[in-house]
Tab-separated table of C-alpha atoms in Angstrom:
chain	number	residue	atom	x	y	z
A	1	MET	CA	67.592	133.549	42.249
A	2	LEU	CA	71.002	132.249	43.343
A	3	GLN	CA	71.841	129.133	45.363
A	4	VAL	CA	74.971	129.633	47.465
A	5	GLY	CA	76.513	126.379	48.715
A	6	PRO	CA	74.955	122.917	49.015
A	7	LEU	CA	71.429	122.589	50.386
A	8	LYS	CA	68.943	119.843	51.170
A	9	PRO	CA	68.521	117.923	47.862
A	10	SER	CA	64.759	118.421	47.703
A	11	LEU	CA	65.229	122.164	48.322
A	12	GLU	CA	67.850	122.306	45.563
A	13	ARG	CA	65.416	120.613	43.175
A	14	THR	CA	62.613	123.003	44.058
A	15	LEU	CA	64.863	126.031	43.586
A	16	ALA	CA	66.020	124.750	40.197
A	17	GLU	CA	62.632	123.594	38.901
A	18	ASP	CA	60.257	126.184	40.341
A	19	TYR	CA	62.491	129.255	40.590
A	20	ALA	CA	65.052	128.622	37.832
A	21	ALA	CA	67.768	129.257	40.389
A	22	ALA	CA	71.391	129.433	39.299
A	23	VAL	CA	74.080	127.793	41.430
A	24	LEU	CA	77.174	129.741	42.457
A	25	PRO	CA	80.247	127.804	41.237
A	26	ASP	CA	82.624	126.352	43.821
A	27	SER	CA	85.973	127.072	42.207
A	28	ALA	CA	87.389	130.578	42.616
A	29	ALA	CA	88.071	131.071	38.900
A	30	GLU	CA	84.631	129.905	37.774
A	31	ARG	CA	82.976	131.924	40.529
A	32	ALA	CA	84.764	135.139	39.534
A	33	ASP	CA	83.792	134.724	35.889
A	34	PHE	CA	80.208	133.820	36.808
A	35	LEU	CA	79.795	136.852	39.063
A	36	THR	CA	81.315	139.211	36.497
A	37	ARG	CA	78.870	138.012	33.870
A	38	ARG	CA	75.747	137.466	35.926
A	39	GLY	CA	76.138	139.034	39.373
A	40	ALA	CA	73.695	141.861	38.653
A	41	GLU	CA	70.898	139.421	37.757
A	42	PHE	CA	70.202	138.163	41.259
A	43	THR	CA	67.904	139.738	43.827
A	44	ALA	CA	67.776	136.839	46.296
A	45	ALA	CA	70.288	134.258	47.496
A	46	VAL	CA	69.385	131.022	49.268
A	47	THR	CA	72.126	129.563	51.453
A	48	SER	CA	72.715	127.743	54.738
A	49	GLY	CA	74.528	128.351	57.992
A	50	ARG	CA	77.411	126.226	56.745
A	51	THR	CA	78.079	128.498	53.746
A	52	GLY	CA	76.492	131.932	54.084
A	53	VAL	CA	76.968	135.126	52.106
A	54	ASP	CA	79.932	137.287	53.046
A	55	ALA	CA	80.485	140.991	52.351
A	56	ASP	CA	82.549	140.372	49.196
A	57	LEU	CA	79.820	138.250	47.666
A	58	MET	CA	77.240	140.930	48.469
A	59	ILE	CA	79.355	143.473	46.609
A	60	ALA	CA	79.455	141.133	43.619
A	61	LEU	CA	75.635	140.919	43.748
A	62	PRO	CA	74.740	144.630	43.459
A	63	ASN	CA	70.980	144.065	43.221
A	64	LEU	CA	70.750	141.577	46.071
A	65	GLY	CA	67.763	142.245	48.298
A	66	ALA	CA	67.618	139.211	50.569
A	67	VAL	CA	69.708	136.348	51.918
A	68	ILE	CA	67.373	133.442	52.685
A	69	ASN	CA	69.060	131.114	55.169
A	70	PHE	CA	68.163	127.437	55.542
A	71	GLY	CA	68.851	126.933	59.250
A	72	VAL	CA	68.667	128.870	62.480
A	73	GLY	CA	72.363	129.788	62.536
A	74	TYR	CA	73.418	132.629	60.248
A	75	ASP	CA	76.882	133.497	61.549
A	76	THR	CA	78.456	132.750	58.140
A	77	THR	CA	76.472	135.625	56.611
A	78	ASP	CA	77.808	139.131	57.200
A	79	VAL	CA	74.687	140.620	58.765
A	80	ALA	CA	76.333	143.994	59.404
A	81	ALA	CA	77.272	144.307	55.734
A	82	ALA	CA	73.756	143.221	54.767
A	83	GLU	CA	72.231	145.898	56.983
A	84	THR	CA	74.510	148.552	55.505
A	85	ARG	CA	73.486	147.558	51.979
A	86	GLY	CA	69.789	147.230	52.810
A	87	VAL	CA	69.790	143.458	52.311
A	88	GLY	CA	67.344	141.492	54.417
A	89	VAL	CA	68.442	138.259	56.092
A	90	SER	CA	66.119	135.477	57.240
A	91	ASN	CA	66.586	132.187	59.069
A	92	THR	CA	64.371	129.289	60.176
A	93	PRO	CA	63.815	129.642	63.933
A	94	ASP	CA	61.445	127.603	66.116
A	95	VAL	CA	60.964	124.695	63.708
A	96	LEU	CA	64.218	123.022	64.797
A	97	THR	CA	64.112	123.898	68.500
A	98	ASP	CA	62.770	120.552	69.711
A	99	CYS	CA	65.164	118.360	67.749
A	100	VAL	CA	68.222	120.400	68.720
A	101	ALA	CA	67.157	120.343	72.381
A	102	ASP	CA	66.578	116.582	72.144
A	103	THR	CA	70.077	116.185	70.737
A	104	ALA	CA	71.607	118.215	73.558
A	105	VAL	CA	69.964	116.015	76.162
A	106	GLY	CA	70.863	112.847	74.251
A	107	LEU	CA	74.484	113.970	73.995
A	108	MET	CA	74.564	114.744	77.699
A	109	ILE	CA	73.195	111.318	78.626
A	110	ASP	CA	75.539	109.517	76.243
A	111	THR	CA	78.575	111.484	77.397
A	112	LEU	CA	77.999	111.052	81.123
A	113	ARG	CA	76.803	107.433	80.938
A	114	GLN	CA	79.132	106.458	78.043
A	115	PHE	CA	76.473	104.440	76.243
A	116	SER	CA	78.233	104.672	72.862
A	117	ALA	CA	81.491	103.519	74.443
A	118	SER	CA	79.643	100.706	76.239
A	119	ASP	CA	78.150	99.613	72.932
A	120	ARG	CA	81.638	99.478	71.391
A	121	TYR	CA	82.819	97.494	74.436
A	122	VAL	CA	80.170	94.833	73.825
A	123	ARG	CA	80.712	94.712	70.056
A	124	ALA	CA	84.458	94.236	70.568
A	125	GLY	CA	83.762	91.117	72.622
A	126	ARG	CA	85.283	92.615	75.745
A	127	TRP	CA	82.430	92.031	78.214
A	128	PRO	CA	83.041	88.278	78.756
A	129	VAL	CA	86.805	88.819	78.695
A	130	ASP	CA	87.350	92.014	80.696
A	131	GLY	CA	84.223	91.981	82.848
A	132	ASN	CA	81.707	94.705	83.535
A	133	TYR	CA	82.095	98.151	82.015
A	134	PRO	CA	83.453	100.763	84.470
A	135	LEU	CA	80.982	102.890	86.453
A	136	THR	CA	79.945	106.214	84.925
A	137	ARG	CA	78.354	109.521	85.967
A	138	GLN	CA	74.682	109.936	86.916
A	139	VAL	CA	72.682	112.365	84.775
A	140	SER	CA	69.682	113.088	87.016
A	141	ASN	CA	70.088	115.731	89.716
A	142	THR	CA	73.261	117.185	88.217
A	143	ARG	CA	73.994	120.901	88.135
A	144	VAL	CA	73.667	122.119	84.536
A	145	GLY	CA	74.729	125.499	83.193
A	146	ILE	CA	73.414	126.691	79.834
A	147	ILE	CA	75.204	129.347	77.808
A	148	GLY	CA	72.502	130.990	75.711
A	149	LEU	CA	68.995	130.775	77.131
A	150	GLY	CA	67.176	131.493	73.880
A	151	ARG	CA	64.542	129.282	72.276
A	152	ILE	CA	66.805	126.247	72.187
A	153	GLY	CA	68.406	126.917	75.569
A	154	LYS	CA	64.994	127.160	77.218
A	155	ALA	CA	63.868	123.919	75.573
A	156	ILE	CA	66.994	122.185	76.894
A	157	ALA	CA	66.380	123.580	80.382
A	158	LEU	CA	62.769	122.363	80.337
A	159	ARG	CA	63.837	118.844	79.441
A	160	LEU	CA	66.611	118.697	82.018
A	161	SER	CA	64.358	120.083	84.726
A	162	ALA	CA	62.351	116.877	84.354
A	163	PHE	CA	65.561	115.018	85.274
A	164	GLY	CA	65.751	116.977	88.505
A	165	CYS	CA	68.729	118.980	87.292
A	166	ARG	CA	69.480	122.346	88.858
A	167	ILE	CA	69.607	124.817	85.977
A	168	SER	CA	71.608	128.019	85.785
A	169	TYR	CA	72.478	130.097	82.737
A	170	HIS	CA	74.479	132.921	81.225
A	171	ASN	CA	73.194	135.400	78.642
A	172	ARG	CA	74.311	138.906	77.773
A	173	HIS	CA	71.485	139.989	80.070
A	174	ALA	CA	69.401	138.267	82.736
A	175	ILE	CA	65.927	137.172	81.627
A	176	ALA	CA	63.097	138.667	83.651
A	177	ASP	CA	60.945	136.108	85.471
A	178	SER	CA	63.205	133.195	84.482
A	179	PRO	CA	62.990	130.328	86.998
A	180	TYR	CA	66.690	129.624	86.489
A	181	LEU	CA	69.694	131.123	88.250
A	182	TYR	CA	71.547	133.795	86.251
A	183	GLU	CA	75.334	133.971	86.289
A	184	ALA	CA	77.066	137.146	85.131
A	185	SER	CA	79.827	135.446	83.115
A	186	PRO	CA	80.680	132.078	81.544
A	187	LEU	CA	83.455	131.749	84.132
A	188	ASP	CA	81.005	132.212	87.015
A	189	LEU	CA	78.656	129.706	85.389
A	190	ALA	CA	81.373	127.085	84.899
A	191	SER	CA	82.472	127.338	88.526
A	192	ASN	CA	79.080	126.206	89.823
A	193	VAL	CA	77.998	123.386	87.483
A	194	ASP	CA	78.757	119.771	86.647
A	195	VAL	CA	77.749	120.100	82.992
A	196	LEU	CA	78.106	123.140	80.723
A	197	VAL	CA	75.771	123.139	77.710
A	198	VAL	CA	76.596	125.562	74.896
A	199	ALA	CA	73.488	126.830	73.099
A	200	ALA	CA	74.598	130.352	72.147
A	201	ALA	CA	74.418	131.757	68.637
A	202	GLY	CA	77.610	131.719	66.594
A	203	GLY	CA	79.394	134.715	65.114
A	204	GLU	CA	82.117	137.114	66.124
A	205	GLY	CA	80.220	138.208	69.219
A	206	THR	CA	80.488	134.746	70.781
A	207	ARG	CA	83.750	133.508	69.265
A	208	GLY	CA	85.810	131.836	71.994
A	209	LEU	CA	83.196	132.627	74.632
A	210	VAL	CA	83.947	129.261	76.235
A	211	SER	CA	87.619	130.054	76.709
A	212	ARG	CA	90.521	128.074	78.111
A	213	GLU	CA	89.821	129.712	81.468
A	214	VAL	CA	86.169	128.637	81.382
A	215	ILE	CA	87.163	125.062	80.523
A	216	GLU	CA	89.715	125.018	83.342
A	217	GLU	CA	87.075	126.330	85.740
A	218	LEU	CA	84.693	123.550	84.698
A	219	GLY	CA	87.479	121.227	85.752
A	220	PRO	CA	88.356	117.525	85.759
A	221	ARG	CA	84.908	116.514	87.047
A	222	GLY	CA	83.016	118.700	84.598
A	223	TYR	CA	81.498	117.959	81.198
A	224	LEU	CA	80.938	120.159	78.143
A	225	ILE	CA	78.110	119.680	75.631
A	226	ASN	CA	78.069	121.780	72.448
A	227	ILE	CA	75.155	121.884	70.011
A	228	ALA	CA	75.661	125.540	69.032
A	229	ARG	CA	78.677	126.415	66.876
A	230	GLY	CA	82.243	125.181	67.086
A	231	SER	CA	83.476	128.777	67.097
A	232	VAL	CA	81.903	129.441	70.510
A	233	VAL	CA	84.418	127.093	72.186
A	234	ASP	CA	88.208	127.359	72.209
A	235	GLN	CA	88.673	124.016	70.476
A	236	ASP	CA	92.424	123.774	71.064
A	237	ALA	CA	91.892	124.313	74.794
A	238	LEU	CA	89.078	121.764	74.796
A	239	VAL	CA	91.198	119.095	73.102
A	240	ASP	CA	94.070	119.790	75.486
A	241	ALA	CA	91.787	119.487	78.518
A	242	LEU	CA	90.292	116.202	77.317
A	243	LEU	CA	93.658	114.653	76.491
A	244	ASN	CA	95.190	115.636	79.823
A	245	GLY	CA	92.365	114.784	82.225
A	246	LYS	CA	91.449	118.407	82.846
A	247	LEU	CA	87.843	117.735	81.805
A	248	ALA	CA	85.700	114.689	82.540
A	249	GLY	CA	84.182	114.480	79.066
A	250	ALA	CA	82.503	116.231	76.155
A	251	GLY	CA	79.597	115.707	73.775
A	252	LEU	CA	80.122	117.600	70.520
A	253	ASP	CA	77.838	118.041	67.539
A	254	VAL	CA	79.778	120.999	66.114
A	255	PHE	CA	83.423	121.804	65.444
A	256	ALA	CA	85.621	124.767	64.549
A	257	ASP	CA	86.434	123.668	60.997
A	258	GLU	CA	83.733	121.277	59.849
A	259	PRO	CA	83.808	118.597	58.606
A	260	LYS	CA	87.305	118.306	60.104
A	261	VAL	CA	87.277	116.855	63.634
A	262	PRO	CA	90.388	116.662	65.858
A	263	GLU	CA	91.612	113.091	65.410
A	264	GLU	CA	93.090	113.108	68.923
A	265	LEU	CA	89.532	112.730	70.218
A	266	PHE	CA	88.687	109.578	68.262
A	267	ALA	CA	90.055	107.132	70.827
A	268	LEU	CA	88.508	108.770	73.907
A	269	ASN	CA	85.561	106.919	75.445
A	270	ASN	CA	84.531	110.004	77.421
A	271	VAL	CA	83.914	111.988	74.221
A	272	VAL	CA	80.876	111.614	71.942
A	273	LEU	CA	81.295	113.017	68.425
A	274	LEU	CA	78.370	113.734	66.094
A	275	PRO	CA	78.545	115.077	62.503
A	276	HIS	CA	76.418	118.232	63.064
A	277	VAL	CA	73.102	116.366	63.111
A	278	ALA	CA	71.221	118.200	65.879
A	279	SER	CA	68.352	119.193	63.576
A	280	GLY	CA	68.787	116.164	61.344
A	281	THR	CA	65.371	114.537	61.351
A	282	GLU	CA	63.044	114.211	58.366
A	283	GLN	CA	60.333	116.177	60.133
A	284	THR	CA	62.512	119.093	61.164
A	285	ARG	CA	64.360	119.410	57.866
A	286	ALA	CA	61.034	119.380	56.003
A	287	ALA	CA	59.760	122.178	58.243
A	288	MET	CA	62.982	124.130	57.705
A	289	GLU	CA	62.627	123.734	53.949
A	290	ALA	CA	59.019	124.905	54.026
A	291	LEU	CA	59.917	128.002	56.067
A	292	THR	CA	62.842	128.767	53.748
A	293	LEU	CA	60.463	128.742	50.777
A	294	ARG	CA	57.912	130.844	52.662
A	295	ASN	CA	60.577	133.478	53.225
A	296	LEU	CA	61.576	133.337	49.569
A	297	ASP	CA	58.004	133.577	48.286
A	298	SER	CA	57.202	136.425	50.651
A	299	PHE	CA	60.275	138.387	49.575
A	300	LEU	CA	59.525	137.895	45.886
A	301	ALA	CA	55.873	138.897	46.322
A	302	THR	CA	56.129	141.741	48.863
A	303	GLY	CA	59.790	142.485	49.486
A	304	LYS	CA	59.354	141.355	53.103
A	305	LEU	CA	60.666	138.305	54.986
A	306	VAL	CA	58.576	136.068	57.223
A	307	THR	CA	61.327	135.442	59.787
A	308	PRO	CA	63.917	138.205	59.484
A	309	VAL	CA	66.868	138.057	61.861
């Protein structure tokens, strides 16, 4: 058993105490020596969407049979290489859907209504000096486009429907019997909405899907909310649009090079920045941990994964 990258502390303890898991060293020199000496020992690796297992690491683990991923996102693991080598990959779907959808809606409300900025305004003592906070954008009855109408995207749409929002979406393919309007491209979607919510999976297939052109089409009255992966959005184009009034605002839980966040955004009241906490509740992380261990136990006992990707 091999732990790759940092994990939830209680999961790390369980792996160490109950599975005698080794931890892959961080430094390149120590890692190379470790893999040369012990790489053939490991049949399973437990990692997260922030670290993953790339093709080179798989080669260094010749007897690897499964990559057990703590989290729903697995874009940092080379799934194509895993398939070629007969390595199974699992994730933890469903158990974090509600919390991530809640975060998307919370980010949207905060971004449009500027509640965090209003809180800072009060704390800075500006209300009695400068008067009432400027008017902001209504959330209810807005036109919302969702990129990625999977489990999480559907949960976001359900919540926003209760706000009277008109929902449209873009996927690789239209979903049969969906009550929401399908748009054939992200550009088409952006041209017809007030708010664009990014809920697509990460990876090379979606890298830069929300391009400079899509951001420009969303326009100076449009908002972008991202709870997916930073790689899905052209971050340079997004920062440029926000700094130059080409976008009304953004709510971001994810970034291109975490934990680095563009410092140019720090002073903007129309931008809400979160440190990748969409699934960060005690209940959800406990459920993710339990499903991670179920996948691990199943693989060790039967060679099969409970939630393969």
